[in-house]
Each structure stands twice: as structure tokens, then as C-alpha cells.
GROMACS .gro file of C-alpha atoms in nm:
model
  163
    1THR     CA    1  -3.583   1.496  -4.536
    2PHE     CA    2  -3.908   1.620  -4.782
    3ASP     CA    3  -4.147   1.592  -4.525
    4LYS     CA    4  -3.912   1.868  -4.301
    5LEU     CA    5  -3.849   2.091  -4.603
    6GLN     CA    6  -4.229   2.074  -4.652
    7LEU     CA    7  -4.313   2.168  -4.310
    8CYS     CA    8  -4.139   2.488  -4.373
    9LEU     CA    9  -4.338   2.617  -4.639
   10ASP     CA   10  -4.560   2.704  -4.405
   11ASP     CA   11  -4.311   2.865  -4.158
   12SER     CA   12  -4.378   3.192  -3.979
   13ASN     CA   13  -4.000   3.308  -4.137
   14ALA     CA   14  -4.043   3.421  -4.459
   15SER     CA   15  -3.648   3.382  -4.473
   16VAL     CA   16  -3.736   3.012  -4.453
   17VAL     CA   17  -4.006   2.925  -4.660
   18SER     CA   18  -3.830   3.155  -4.925
   19CYS     CA   19  -3.554   2.933  -4.907
   20ALA     CA   20  -3.754   2.592  -4.898
   21VAL     CA   21  -3.933   2.783  -5.197
   22ASN     CA   22  -3.623   2.810  -5.375
   23VAL     CA   23  -3.517   2.419  -5.306
   24VAL     CA   24  -3.808   2.260  -5.406
   25THR     CA   25  -3.812   2.502  -5.751
   26GLU     CA   26  -3.462   2.307  -5.863
   27LEU     CA   27  -3.623   2.017  -5.729
   28SER     CA   28  -3.879   2.073  -5.933
   29ASP     CA   29  -3.717   2.110  -6.284
   30LYS     CA   30  -3.601   1.780  -6.343
   31ASN     CA   31  -3.970   1.581  -6.260
   32PRO     CA   32  -4.224   1.846  -6.192
   33THR     CA   33  -4.527   1.609  -6.145
   34ASN     CA   34  -4.260   1.487  -5.778
   35TYR     CA   35  -4.412   1.773  -5.697
   36LEU     CA   36  -4.764   1.839  -5.833
   37HIS     CA   37  -4.896   1.752  -5.451
   38LEU     CA   38  -4.729   2.059  -5.360
   39ALA     CA   39  -4.957   2.266  -5.555
   40PRO     CA   40  -5.212   2.398  -5.333
   41ALA     CA   41  -4.898   2.570  -5.096
   42PHE     CA   42  -4.808   2.676  -5.307
   43PHE     CA   43  -5.054   2.827  -5.500
   44GLN     CA   44  -5.142   3.001  -5.105
   45LEU     CA   45  -4.790   3.163  -5.136
   46LEU     CA   46  -4.906   3.270  -5.474
   47THR     CA   47  -5.186   3.458  -5.370
   48SER     CA   48  -5.051   3.596  -5.019
   49SER     CA   49  -4.718   3.664  -5.055
   50SER     CA   50  -4.514   3.996  -5.149
   51ASN     CA   51  -4.125   3.899  -5.175
   52ASN     CA   52  -4.117   3.938  -5.578
   53TRP     CA   53  -3.804   3.701  -5.562
   54MET     CA   54  -4.020   3.463  -5.365
   55LEU     CA   55  -4.269   3.479  -5.597
   56ILE     CA   56  -4.037   3.439  -5.911
   57LYS     CA   57  -4.038   3.092  -5.834
   58VAL     CA   58  -4.360   3.017  -5.698
   59VAL     CA   59  -4.458   3.145  -6.001
   60LYS     CA   60  -4.259   2.938  -6.221
   61LEU     CA   61  -4.333   2.620  -6.012
   62LEU     CA   62  -4.708   2.693  -6.092
   63GLY     CA   63  -4.583   2.711  -6.475
   64SER     CA   64  -4.425   2.419  -6.462
   65LEU     CA   65  -4.711   2.197  -6.297
   66VAL     CA   66  -4.962   2.325  -6.548
   67PRO     CA   67  -4.928   2.026  -6.787
   68GLU     CA   68  -4.912   1.805  -6.534
   69GLU     CA   69  -5.258   1.911  -6.390
   70PRO     CA   70  -5.418   2.095  -6.690
   71ARG     CA   71  -5.699   2.200  -6.457
   72LEU     CA   72  -5.444   2.430  -6.260
   73ALA     CA   73  -5.423   2.635  -6.537
   74ARG     CA   74  -5.775   2.801  -6.522
   75LYS     CA   75  -5.698   2.866  -6.150
   76LEU     CA   76  -5.391   3.066  -6.213
   77LEU     CA   77  -5.488   3.285  -6.460
   78GLU     CA   78  -5.652   3.557  -6.211
   79PRO     CA   79  -5.359   3.538  -5.945
   80LEU     CA   80  -5.117   3.572  -6.219
   81ALA     CA   81  -5.290   3.847  -6.383
   82HIS     CA   82  -5.354   3.987  -6.075
   83ILE     CA   83  -4.948   4.031  -6.077
   84VAL     CA   84  -4.926   4.135  -6.388
   85GLU     CA   85  -5.153   4.465  -6.345
   86SER     CA   86  -4.977   4.552  -5.942
   87THR     CA   87  -4.605   4.465  -5.998
   88GLN     CA   88  -4.369   4.723  -6.048
   89ALA     CA   89  -4.087   4.445  -6.110
   90LYS     CA   90  -3.959   4.370  -6.462
   91SER     CA   91  -3.832   4.006  -6.363
   92LEU     CA   92  -4.208   3.924  -6.197
   93LEU     CA   93  -4.382   4.111  -6.443
   94TYR     CA   94  -4.210   3.895  -6.735
   95GLU     CA   95  -4.235   3.531  -6.503
   96ALA     CA   96  -4.624   3.690  -6.443
   97CYS     CA   97  -4.678   3.639  -6.781
   98HIS     CA   98  -4.498   3.358  -6.907
   99ALA     CA   99  -4.706   3.171  -6.714
  100ILE     CA  100  -4.997   3.273  -6.849
  101THR     CA  101  -4.869   3.150  -7.205
  102LEU     CA  102  -4.784   2.841  -7.063
  103CYS     CA  103  -5.167   2.850  -6.897
  104LEU     CA  104  -5.388   3.006  -7.227
  105PRO     CA  105  -5.325   2.693  -7.417
  106TYR     CA  106  -5.488   2.479  -7.098
  107CYS     CA  107  -5.794   2.718  -7.088
  108ARG     CA  108  -5.950   2.636  -7.428
  109LYS     CA  109  -6.263   2.516  -7.479
  110LYS     CA  110  -6.387   2.286  -7.201
  111SER     CA  111  -6.616   1.998  -7.365
  112ASP     CA  112  -6.898   2.154  -7.212
  113GLY     CA  113  -6.761   2.451  -7.442
  114SER     CA  114  -6.719   2.701  -7.202
  115MET     CA  115  -6.418   2.904  -7.122
  116PRO     CA  116  -6.326   3.117  -6.865
  117ALA     CA  117  -6.446   3.457  -6.940
  118CYS     CA  118  -6.145   3.604  -6.801
  119VAL     CA  119  -5.930   3.497  -7.101
  120PRO     CA  120  -5.989   3.793  -7.380
  121GLN     CA  121  -5.889   4.012  -7.076
  122ILE     CA  122  -5.594   3.842  -6.973
  123VAL     CA  123  -5.465   3.792  -7.354
  124THR     CA  124  -5.545   4.172  -7.403
  125LEU     CA  125  -5.325   4.264  -7.037
  126CYS     CA  126  -5.072   3.976  -7.171
  127ALA     CA  127  -4.981   4.164  -7.499
  128GLU     CA  128  -5.016   4.536  -7.346
  129THR     CA  129  -4.738   4.423  -7.093
  130LEU     CA  130  -4.512   4.209  -7.397
  131LYS     CA  131  -4.600   4.554  -7.596
  132SER     CA  132  -4.427   4.732  -7.308
  133PHE     CA  133  -4.157   4.522  -7.328
  134LEU     CA  134  -4.036   4.642  -7.643
  135SER     CA  135  -4.045   4.945  -7.585
  136GLU     CA  136  -3.806   4.955  -7.314
  137ASP     CA  137  -3.466   5.107  -7.391
  138ASP     CA  138  -3.271   4.718  -7.247
  139GLN     CA  139  -3.224   4.528  -7.494
  140ASN     CA  140  -3.295   4.213  -7.309
  141LEU     CA  141  -3.639   4.331  -7.193
  142LYS     CA  142  -3.674   4.352  -7.615
  143TYR     CA  143  -3.582   4.032  -7.627
  144LEU     CA  144  -3.830   3.916  -7.369
  145GLY     CA  145  -4.115   4.120  -7.504
  146LEU     CA  146  -4.044   3.935  -7.831
  147VAL     CA  147  -4.052   3.574  -7.651
  148GLY     CA  148  -4.334   3.634  -7.464
  149PHE     CA  149  -4.521   3.757  -7.756
  150ALA     CA  150  -4.379   3.426  -7.970
  151GLN     CA  151  -4.566   3.191  -7.651
  152LEU     CA  152  -4.847   3.442  -7.681
  153MET     CA  153  -4.887   3.351  -8.046
  154GLN     CA  154  -4.906   2.911  -7.993
  155SER     CA  155  -5.238   2.985  -7.858
  156HIS     CA  156  -5.349   3.356  -7.991
  157PRO     CA  157  -5.223   3.340  -8.302
  158LYS     CA  158  -5.376   3.643  -8.447
  159VAL     CA  159  -5.293   3.836  -8.096
  160LEU     CA  160  -5.056   4.063  -8.309
  161VAL     CA  161  -5.306   4.162  -8.561
  162ALA     CA  162  -5.525   4.295  -8.331
  163LYS     CA  163  -5.279   4.504  -8.158
   0.00000   0.00000   0.00000
């Protein structure tokens, strides 16, 4: 049952948790709203796990939840930026940048006129990371860099002018 699957997200065995994350991520592709209540558990995994393959799935899932719960975007920015700053895994690096680009449109000014103070630094970090993809020899990484810049320009159209 789904309750048992949800319990597996808190299992002491990392392999069990990883399998549960994979299952939930695949299920959420069709309708992320159904998994919104799992956001706290996935956020905990985002901030505590060191398993790159599982983190890729967690980042993808949390990114897909942002349009369903826009307040999640502000909460995700700093942990995602930390991943970008700390990982050497290109696949996780790209997924974190991609999730940041999904979050940024929802981090625009609030009704009180405030924007998270970290946004300009995170945009710069994301742009520098995507720029590094463009300088790679691997054509696939160059492509991902271009796709990433196209996504980043949706919320920050002047990012290429500054770079």
C-alpha cells in the first residue's frame, strides 16, 4: 500500500529509502499534486542525503512540486545552491540548476515587495555553472548548458548580458 511505501522513506536502510524515492518519483510524473504531502520528507532527504543518484530523484520531484506549491520555491533555493556549490557530479549539478530555474519565477517579489536576498547570488551561481557546461568537450553537456540558460532566461532575461 502507499502507506507502507511512505514509511520506507524513513527507513534506516539507505537502499530501501532509495527504492522508495525512485517509486514515488516515477509515480509523481503523472500527477505531482498527489505527492505534495511528501514534500517535508523529500526536503529532509535533500538536506541530509549524500547519495547522488537518490538526490537526483529528490531534486526532480521537489522541482515538479514547485508549481503545485509555490511557497516551496523559496525554501528550496539555498539547499539547491548548496548542492551546486558542493557536488562534482555533472548529472546532479545539472538537475540542481534545472530545479533552481523552476524555482526562480516563484521567488519574484512578494506582495510586500521583498525577494529573497540570496536570489542574485544564486542566479550568478547558476549562470556560472551553466557557463562551465558550455566549455566542456562533451556535446551533451554543452547542450544541457544551452537548455539551462534558456530556462534561466525565463525568469532573468538579462543574465546573459551580465555574463
